[in-house]
CSV table of C-alpha atoms and ligand atoms in Angstrom, one decimal:
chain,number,residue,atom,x,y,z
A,1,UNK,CA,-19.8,-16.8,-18.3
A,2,UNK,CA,-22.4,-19.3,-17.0
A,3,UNK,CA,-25.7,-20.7,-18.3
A,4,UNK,CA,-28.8,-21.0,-16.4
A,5,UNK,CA,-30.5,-23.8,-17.5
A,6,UNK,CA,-34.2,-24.8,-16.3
A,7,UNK,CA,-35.7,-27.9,-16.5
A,8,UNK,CA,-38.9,-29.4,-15.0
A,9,UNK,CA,-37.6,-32.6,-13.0
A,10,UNK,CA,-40.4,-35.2,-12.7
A,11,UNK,CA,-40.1,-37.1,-9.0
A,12,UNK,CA,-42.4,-39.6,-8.7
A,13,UNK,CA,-41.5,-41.0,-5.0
A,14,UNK,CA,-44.6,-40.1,-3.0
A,15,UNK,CA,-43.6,-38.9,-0.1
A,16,UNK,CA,-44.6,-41.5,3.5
A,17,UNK,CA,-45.0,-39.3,5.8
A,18,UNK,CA,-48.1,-37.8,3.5
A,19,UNK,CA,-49.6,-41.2,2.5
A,20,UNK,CA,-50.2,-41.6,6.7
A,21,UNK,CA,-51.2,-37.8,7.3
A,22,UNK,CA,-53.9,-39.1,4.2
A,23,UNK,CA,-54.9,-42.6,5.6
A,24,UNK,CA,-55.1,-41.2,9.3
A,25,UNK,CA,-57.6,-38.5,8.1
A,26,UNK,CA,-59.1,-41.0,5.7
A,27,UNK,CA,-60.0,-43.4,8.8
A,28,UNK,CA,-60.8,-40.7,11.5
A,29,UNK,CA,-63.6,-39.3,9.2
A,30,UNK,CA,-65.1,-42.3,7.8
A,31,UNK,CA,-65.4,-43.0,11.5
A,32,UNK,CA,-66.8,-40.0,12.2
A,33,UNK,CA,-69.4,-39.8,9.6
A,34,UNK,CA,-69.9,-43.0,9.4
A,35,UNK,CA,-70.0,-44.8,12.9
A,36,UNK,CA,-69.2,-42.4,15.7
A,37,UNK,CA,-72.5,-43.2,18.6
A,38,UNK,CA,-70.7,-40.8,20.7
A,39,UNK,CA,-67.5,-41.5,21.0
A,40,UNK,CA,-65.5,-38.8,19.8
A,41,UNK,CA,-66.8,-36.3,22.3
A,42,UNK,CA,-66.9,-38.8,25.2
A,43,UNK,CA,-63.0,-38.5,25.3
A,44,UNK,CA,-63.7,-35.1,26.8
A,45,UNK,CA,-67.6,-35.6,27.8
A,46,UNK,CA,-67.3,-38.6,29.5
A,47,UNK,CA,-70.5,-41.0,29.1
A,48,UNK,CA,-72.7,-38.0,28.8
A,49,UNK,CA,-72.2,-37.8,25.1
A,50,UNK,CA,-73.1,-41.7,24.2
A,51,UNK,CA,-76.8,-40.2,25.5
A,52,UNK,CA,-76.6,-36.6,23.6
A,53,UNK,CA,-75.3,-38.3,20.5
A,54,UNK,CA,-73.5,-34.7,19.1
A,55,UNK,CA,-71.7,-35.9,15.9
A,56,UNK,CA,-74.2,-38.8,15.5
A,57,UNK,CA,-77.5,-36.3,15.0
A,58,UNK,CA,-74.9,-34.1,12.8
A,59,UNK,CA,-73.9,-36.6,10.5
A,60,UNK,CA,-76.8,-38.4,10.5
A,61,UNK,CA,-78.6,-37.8,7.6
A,62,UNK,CA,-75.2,-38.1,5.5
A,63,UNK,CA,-75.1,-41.5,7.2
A,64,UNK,CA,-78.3,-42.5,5.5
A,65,UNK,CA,-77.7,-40.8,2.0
A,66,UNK,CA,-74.4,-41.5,1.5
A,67,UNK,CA,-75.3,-45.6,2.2
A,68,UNK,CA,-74.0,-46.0,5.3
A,69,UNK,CA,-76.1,-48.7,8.1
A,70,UNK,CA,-78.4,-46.4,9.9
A,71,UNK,CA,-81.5,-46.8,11.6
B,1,UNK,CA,-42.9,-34.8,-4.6
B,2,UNK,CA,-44.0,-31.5,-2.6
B,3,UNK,CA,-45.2,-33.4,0.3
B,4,UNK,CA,-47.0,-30.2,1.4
B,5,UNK,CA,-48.7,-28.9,-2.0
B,6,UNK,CA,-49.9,-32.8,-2.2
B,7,UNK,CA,-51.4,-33.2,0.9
B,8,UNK,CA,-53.2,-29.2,0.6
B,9,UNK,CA,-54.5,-30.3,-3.0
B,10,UNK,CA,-55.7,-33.2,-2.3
B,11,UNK,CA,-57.5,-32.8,1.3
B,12,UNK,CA,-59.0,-29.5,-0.6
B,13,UNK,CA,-60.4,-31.1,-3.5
B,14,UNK,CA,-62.4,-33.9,-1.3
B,15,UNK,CA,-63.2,-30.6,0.9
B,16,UNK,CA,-64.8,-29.1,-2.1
B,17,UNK,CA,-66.1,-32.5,-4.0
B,18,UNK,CA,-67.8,-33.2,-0.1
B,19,UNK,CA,-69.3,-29.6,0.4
B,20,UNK,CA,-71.0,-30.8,-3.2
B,21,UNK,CA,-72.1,-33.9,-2.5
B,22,UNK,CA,-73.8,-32.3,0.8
B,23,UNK,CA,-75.5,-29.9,-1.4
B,24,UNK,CA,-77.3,-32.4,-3.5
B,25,UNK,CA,-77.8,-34.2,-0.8
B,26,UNK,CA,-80.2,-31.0,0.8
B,27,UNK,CA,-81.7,-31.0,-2.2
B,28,UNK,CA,-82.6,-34.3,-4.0
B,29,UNK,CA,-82.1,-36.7,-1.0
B,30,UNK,CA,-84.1,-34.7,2.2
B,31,UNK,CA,-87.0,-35.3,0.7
B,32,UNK,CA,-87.2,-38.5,0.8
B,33,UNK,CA,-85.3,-38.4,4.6
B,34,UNK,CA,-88.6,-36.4,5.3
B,35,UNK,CA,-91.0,-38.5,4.2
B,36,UNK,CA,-89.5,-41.7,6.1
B,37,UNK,CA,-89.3,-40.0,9.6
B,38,UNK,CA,-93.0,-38.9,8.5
B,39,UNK,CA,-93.6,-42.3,8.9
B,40,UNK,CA,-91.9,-43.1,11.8
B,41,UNK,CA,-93.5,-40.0,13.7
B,42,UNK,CA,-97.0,-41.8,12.6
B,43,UNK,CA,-95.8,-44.9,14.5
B,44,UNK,CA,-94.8,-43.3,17.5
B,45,UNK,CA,-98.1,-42.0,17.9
B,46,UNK,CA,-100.2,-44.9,16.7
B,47,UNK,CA,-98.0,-46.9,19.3
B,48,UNK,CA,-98.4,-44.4,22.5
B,49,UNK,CA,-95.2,-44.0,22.5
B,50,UNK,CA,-95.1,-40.1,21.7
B,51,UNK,CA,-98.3,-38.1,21.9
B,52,UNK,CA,-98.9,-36.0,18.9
B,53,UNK,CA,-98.8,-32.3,20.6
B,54,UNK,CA,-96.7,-28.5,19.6
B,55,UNK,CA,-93.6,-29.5,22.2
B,56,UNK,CA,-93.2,-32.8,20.1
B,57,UNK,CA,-93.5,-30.9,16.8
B,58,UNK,CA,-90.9,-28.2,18.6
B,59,UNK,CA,-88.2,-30.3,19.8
B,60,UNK,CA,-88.4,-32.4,16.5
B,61,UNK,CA,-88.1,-29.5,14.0
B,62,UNK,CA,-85.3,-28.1,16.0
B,63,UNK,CA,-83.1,-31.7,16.0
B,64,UNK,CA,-84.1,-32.3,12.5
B,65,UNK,CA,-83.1,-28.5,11.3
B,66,UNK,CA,-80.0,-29.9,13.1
B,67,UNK,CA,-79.6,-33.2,11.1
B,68,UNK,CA,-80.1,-30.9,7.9
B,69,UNK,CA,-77.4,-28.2,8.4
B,70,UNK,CA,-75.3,-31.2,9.1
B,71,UNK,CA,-75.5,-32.7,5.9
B,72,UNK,CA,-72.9,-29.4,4.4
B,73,UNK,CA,-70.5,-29.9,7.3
B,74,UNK,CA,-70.8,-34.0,7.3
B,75,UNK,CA,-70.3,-33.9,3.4
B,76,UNK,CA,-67.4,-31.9,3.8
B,77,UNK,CA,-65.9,-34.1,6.5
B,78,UNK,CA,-66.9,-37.4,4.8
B,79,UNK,CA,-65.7,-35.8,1.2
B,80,UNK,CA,-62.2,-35.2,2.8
B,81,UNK,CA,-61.7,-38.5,4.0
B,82,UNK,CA,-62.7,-40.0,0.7
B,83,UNK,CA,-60.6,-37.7,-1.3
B,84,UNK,CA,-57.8,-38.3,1.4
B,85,UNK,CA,-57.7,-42.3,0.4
B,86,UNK,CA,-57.9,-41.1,-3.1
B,87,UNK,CA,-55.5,-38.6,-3.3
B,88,UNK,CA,-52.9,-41.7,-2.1
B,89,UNK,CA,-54.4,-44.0,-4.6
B,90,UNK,CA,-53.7,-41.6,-7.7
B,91,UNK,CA,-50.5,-40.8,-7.1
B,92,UNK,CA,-49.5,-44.4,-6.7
B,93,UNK,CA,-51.7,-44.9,-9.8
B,94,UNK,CA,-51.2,-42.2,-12.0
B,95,UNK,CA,-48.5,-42.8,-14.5
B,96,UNK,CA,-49.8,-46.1,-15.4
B,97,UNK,CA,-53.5,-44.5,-15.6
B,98,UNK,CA,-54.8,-43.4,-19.4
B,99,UNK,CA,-55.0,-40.2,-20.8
B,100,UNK,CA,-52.4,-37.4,-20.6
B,101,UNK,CA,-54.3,-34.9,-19.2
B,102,UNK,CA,-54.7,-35.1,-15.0
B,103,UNK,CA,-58.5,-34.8,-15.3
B,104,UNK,CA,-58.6,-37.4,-17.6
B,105,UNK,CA,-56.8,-39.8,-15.4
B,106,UNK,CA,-58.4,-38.9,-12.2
B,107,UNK,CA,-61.7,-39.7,-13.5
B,108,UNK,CA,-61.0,-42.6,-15.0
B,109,UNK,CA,-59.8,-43.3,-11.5
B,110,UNK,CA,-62.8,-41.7,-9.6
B,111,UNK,CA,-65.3,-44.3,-12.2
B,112,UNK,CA,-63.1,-47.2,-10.8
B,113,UNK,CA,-63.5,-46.6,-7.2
B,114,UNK,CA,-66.6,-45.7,-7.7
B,115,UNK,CA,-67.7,-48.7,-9.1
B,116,UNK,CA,-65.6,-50.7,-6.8
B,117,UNK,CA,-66.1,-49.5,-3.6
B,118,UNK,CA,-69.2,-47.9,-3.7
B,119,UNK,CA,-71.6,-49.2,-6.6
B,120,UNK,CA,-71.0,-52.8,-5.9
B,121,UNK,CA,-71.2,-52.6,-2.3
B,122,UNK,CA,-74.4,-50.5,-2.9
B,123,UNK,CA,-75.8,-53.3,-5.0
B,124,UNK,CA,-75.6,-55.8,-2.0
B,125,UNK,CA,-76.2,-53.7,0.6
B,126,UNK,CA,-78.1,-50.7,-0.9
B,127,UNK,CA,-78.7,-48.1,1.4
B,128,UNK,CA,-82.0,-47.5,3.2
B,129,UNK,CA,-84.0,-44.6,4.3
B,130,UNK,CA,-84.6,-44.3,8.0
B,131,UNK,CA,-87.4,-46.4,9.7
B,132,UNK,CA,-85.9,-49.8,7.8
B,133,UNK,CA,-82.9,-50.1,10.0
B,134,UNK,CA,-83.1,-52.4,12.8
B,135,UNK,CA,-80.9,-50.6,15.8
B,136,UNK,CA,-80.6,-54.4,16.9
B,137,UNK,CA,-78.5,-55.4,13.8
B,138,UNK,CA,-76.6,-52.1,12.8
B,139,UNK,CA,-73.2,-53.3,14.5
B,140,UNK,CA,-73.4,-56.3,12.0
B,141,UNK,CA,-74.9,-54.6,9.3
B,142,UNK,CA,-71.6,-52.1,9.7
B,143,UNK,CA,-68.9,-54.8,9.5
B,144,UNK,CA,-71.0,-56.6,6.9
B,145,UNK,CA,-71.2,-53.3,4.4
B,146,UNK,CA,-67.2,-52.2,5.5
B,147,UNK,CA,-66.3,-55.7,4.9
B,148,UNK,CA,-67.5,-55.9,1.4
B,149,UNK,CA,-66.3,-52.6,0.4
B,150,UNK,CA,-62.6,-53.5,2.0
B,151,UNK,CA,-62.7,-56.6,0.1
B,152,UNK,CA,-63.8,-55.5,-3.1
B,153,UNK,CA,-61.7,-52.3,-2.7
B,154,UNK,CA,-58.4,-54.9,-2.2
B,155,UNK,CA,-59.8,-57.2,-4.4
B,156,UNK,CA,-59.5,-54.6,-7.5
B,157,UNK,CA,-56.2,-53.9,-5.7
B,158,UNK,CA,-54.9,-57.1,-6.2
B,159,UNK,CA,-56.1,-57.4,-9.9
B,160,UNK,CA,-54.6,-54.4,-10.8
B,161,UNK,CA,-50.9,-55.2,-9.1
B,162,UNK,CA,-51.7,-58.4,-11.1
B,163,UNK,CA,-52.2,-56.6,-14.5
B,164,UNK,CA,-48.5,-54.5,-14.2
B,165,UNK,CA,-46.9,-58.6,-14.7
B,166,UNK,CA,-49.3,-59.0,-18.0
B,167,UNK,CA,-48.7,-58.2,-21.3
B,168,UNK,CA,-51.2,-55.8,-22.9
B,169,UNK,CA,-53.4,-57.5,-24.4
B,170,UNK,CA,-54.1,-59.4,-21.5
B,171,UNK,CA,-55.2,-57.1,-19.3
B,172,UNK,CA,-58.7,-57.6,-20.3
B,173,UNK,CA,-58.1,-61.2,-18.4
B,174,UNK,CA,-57.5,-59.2,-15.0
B,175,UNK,CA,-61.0,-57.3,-15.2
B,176,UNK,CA,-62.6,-60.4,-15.7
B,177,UNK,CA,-60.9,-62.0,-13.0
B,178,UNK,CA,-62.0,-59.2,-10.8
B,179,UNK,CA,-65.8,-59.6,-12.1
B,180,UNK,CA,-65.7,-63.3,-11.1
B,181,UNK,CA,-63.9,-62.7,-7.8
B,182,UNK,CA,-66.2,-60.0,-6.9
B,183,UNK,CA,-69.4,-62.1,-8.2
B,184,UNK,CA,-68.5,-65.1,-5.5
B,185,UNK,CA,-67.9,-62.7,-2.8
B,186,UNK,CA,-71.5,-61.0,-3.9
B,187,UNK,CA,-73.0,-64.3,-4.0
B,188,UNK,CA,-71.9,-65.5,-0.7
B,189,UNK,CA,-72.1,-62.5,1.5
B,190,UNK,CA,-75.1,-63.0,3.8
B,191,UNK,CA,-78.0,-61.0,2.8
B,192,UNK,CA,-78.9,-57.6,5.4
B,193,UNK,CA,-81.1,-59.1,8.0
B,194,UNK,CA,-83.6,-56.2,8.2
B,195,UNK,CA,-86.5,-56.5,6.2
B,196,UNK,CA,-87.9,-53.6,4.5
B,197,UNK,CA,-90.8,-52.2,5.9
B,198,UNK,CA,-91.2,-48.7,4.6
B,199,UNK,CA,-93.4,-47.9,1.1
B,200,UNK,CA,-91.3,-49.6,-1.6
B,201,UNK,CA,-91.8,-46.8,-3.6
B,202,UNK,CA,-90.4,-44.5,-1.2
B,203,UNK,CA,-87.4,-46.5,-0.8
B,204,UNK,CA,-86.8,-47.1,-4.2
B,205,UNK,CA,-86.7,-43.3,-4.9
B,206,UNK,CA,-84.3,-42.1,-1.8
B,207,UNK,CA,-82.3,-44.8,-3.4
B,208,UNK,CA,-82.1,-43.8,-6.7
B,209,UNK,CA,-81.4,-40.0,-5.3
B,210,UNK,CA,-79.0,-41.5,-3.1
B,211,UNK,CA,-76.8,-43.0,-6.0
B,212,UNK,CA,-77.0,-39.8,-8.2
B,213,UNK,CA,-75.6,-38.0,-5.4
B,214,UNK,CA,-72.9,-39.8,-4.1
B,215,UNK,CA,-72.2,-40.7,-8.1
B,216,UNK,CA,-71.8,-36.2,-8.3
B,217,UNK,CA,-69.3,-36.8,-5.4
B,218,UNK,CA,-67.3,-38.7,-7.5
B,219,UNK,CA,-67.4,-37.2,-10.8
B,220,UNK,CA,-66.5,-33.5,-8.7
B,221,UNK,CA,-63.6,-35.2,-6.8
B,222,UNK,CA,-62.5,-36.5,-10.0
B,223,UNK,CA,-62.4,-32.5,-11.8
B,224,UNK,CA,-61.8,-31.2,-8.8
B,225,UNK,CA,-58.1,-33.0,-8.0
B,226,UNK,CA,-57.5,-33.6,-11.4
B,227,UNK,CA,-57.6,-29.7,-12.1
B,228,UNK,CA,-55.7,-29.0,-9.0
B,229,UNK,CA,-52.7,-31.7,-9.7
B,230,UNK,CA,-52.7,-30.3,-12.9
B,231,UNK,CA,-52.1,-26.6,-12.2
B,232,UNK,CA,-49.9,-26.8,-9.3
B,233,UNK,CA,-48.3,-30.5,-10.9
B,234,UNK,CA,-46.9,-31.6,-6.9
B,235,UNK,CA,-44.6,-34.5,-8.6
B,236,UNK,CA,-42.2,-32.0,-10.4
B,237,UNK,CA,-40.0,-29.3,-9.7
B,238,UNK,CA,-38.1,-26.8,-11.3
B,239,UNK,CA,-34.3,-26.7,-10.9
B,240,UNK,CA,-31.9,-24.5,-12.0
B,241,UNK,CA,-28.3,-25.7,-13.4
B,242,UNK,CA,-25.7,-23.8,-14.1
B,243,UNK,CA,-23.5,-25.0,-16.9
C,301,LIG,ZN1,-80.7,-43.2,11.0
C-alpha cells in the first residue's frame, strides 16, 4: 500500500532565461514608443522610413502623454 | 518557478494595464493634444508656411485620426514593456514586500516605482504638450529625462539592497537616504532648455491629465499582475510523493 501525498512546493529561483526574454522586451518597446524616428522599419525600408516616420506618427501621441521628450 | 506561466502573466498584465492607460489617454489627455496642435496649425499659417485650405485640413485629419488610433496599440506596446521590467522586479521583490495577499504586494510595489521612476522624473522634467518641444534639443532632452529616471530607478535600487543589511527599525534611515540622494540629483540636473511657449493654462491641464493617466497605468498593472500571480501562483508547484 502506498500514500499519495500532495504538497504545494514553494521555488523561489526566478528562472534567467525569463528575466532576459522580460528586459529584451522591456528595452525594445520603451524604444519603440518612446524614441524610434524611424528606425525600426528602416531595417527593412531602408532610409525611406526616417522620412515616412511609421511607428513615430503611431506612437506619437503616447509619446507626449505618457511624458516622454516630444516636439 | 514556471518560467512560461511567468513570462505569459506578466507580459499579459502590462498588455492589459497598457490597453488602459491608452484608453484614458483618448479620453482625458486628446483634448488637450488637440488644442496644442490647434495652436501650432495657427502658426503655420500666420507664418506662410502652410496655407489654410480643405487639402491641408484633409491630410491633417487623416494623420492625426492616425496618431489617435495609435494611442490603444502604443499603450499596449509601452504597457508591456513596463509591466515586462516590473514583472522581473516583483519577483525578485516579493517575499520581502508587505502584505500577504499578491495584490497587496504588487501595489505597494507599483506606488514605489511609480513614484520613483515616473513621479520624480515627472517633477523635473514634466512632460509637455506638443508645440513646447524644441526638435533642436529632443536628443538631449531624451538622455537628460532617461538619465534621471535610470538613476533614480538604481538609486531606490541601491537603498533598498541597502535596507536587507539593517535591522528593522532602521529601515526608515534607507528612505531618507534615498529622499536626500534623489534631492541632490534633482537639484543638480540641468533644467530642460525649451522654454514654454504654449498657454500656461493649457499646459498645466494636459499635465495634470497626463499624470492621472499614467498614475491608472499603474494602479491597473498593480491589480492586474497581482490578481494574475495570485490565481495561477508561477513560484510553486504541486508534487506528488509517494510514501
Ligand atoms: Zn510631438
Amino acid at each position: 500500500m502506498s500514500n499519495f501525498e500532495e504538497i504545494i512546493v514553494s521555488k523561489q529561483a526566478v528562472p534567467t532565461f525569463a528575466v532576459v526574454i522580460l528586459a529584451l522586451i522591456f528595452g525594445f518597446g520603451l524604444f519603440l514608443v518612446g524614441y524610434d524616428q524611424g528606425h525600426l522599419f528602416s531595417i527593412i525600408q531602408g532610409a525611406e522610413a526616417f522620412d515616412d516616420l511609421f511607428i513615430h506618427e503611431l506612437t506619437h501621441d503616447m509619446r507626449h502623454a505618457a511624458g516622454f521628450p516630444c516636439h | 518557478m514556471k518560467t512560461a506561466r511567468f513570462i505569459a502573466l506578466v507580459l499579459l498584465a502590462g498588455c492589459f494595464a497598457g490597453i488602459i492607460h491608452g484608453t484614458a489617454n483618448l479620453v482625458i489627455v486628446e483634448p488637450y493634444l488637440d488644442e496644442a496642435i490647434g495652436i501650432e496649425n495657427q502658426n503655420l499659417f500666420s507664418s506662410g508656411e502652410k496655407q489654410d485650405t480643405p487639402e491641408f485640413w484633409v491630410e491633417y485629419s487623416s494623420y492625426r485620426d492616425w496618431q489617435k488610433g495609435g494611442q490603444v496599440l502604443a499603450g499596449a506596446i509601452l504597457g508591456t514593456s513596463v509591466g515586462a521590467l516590473f514583472g522581473i522586479i516583483f519577483a525578485f521583490s516579493r517575499r520581502s514586500l508587505p502584505g500577504n495577499h499578491n495584490v497587496k504586494k504588487a501595489l505597494i510595489l507599483a506606488g514605489i516605482m511609480w513614484l520613483t521612476i515616473y513621479f520624480i522624473p515627472f517633477l523635473k522634467y514634466p512632460a509637455n504638450p506638443p508645440t513646447v518641444g524644441d526638435p533642436e534639443t529632443v536628443v538631449l532632452r531624451s538622455i537628460l529625462y532617461l538619465s534621471f529616471i535610470a538613476i533614480s530607478g538604481f538609486g531606490a535600487l541601491g537603498f533598498y539592497k541597502l535596507s536587507n543589511r539593517l535591522d528593522k527599525g532602521k529601515k526608515i534611515a534607507v528612505i531618507l537616504g534615498y529622499a536626500v540622494f534623489i534631492s541632490i540629483i534633482f537639484v543638480a540636473m540641468p533644467q530642460n532648455p525649451d522654454e514654454v511657449t504654449a498657454p500656461m493654462d493649457l499646459v498645466i491641464g494636459f499635465r495634470a491629465m497626463s499624470v492621472i493617466a499614467v498614475s491608472i497605468y499603474w494602479i491597473a498593472l498593480g491589480i492586474i499582475l497581482g490578481a494574475f500571480w495570485q490565481k495561477l501562483q508561477p513560484d510553486k508547484s504541486l508534487q506528488t510523493y509517494t510514501s
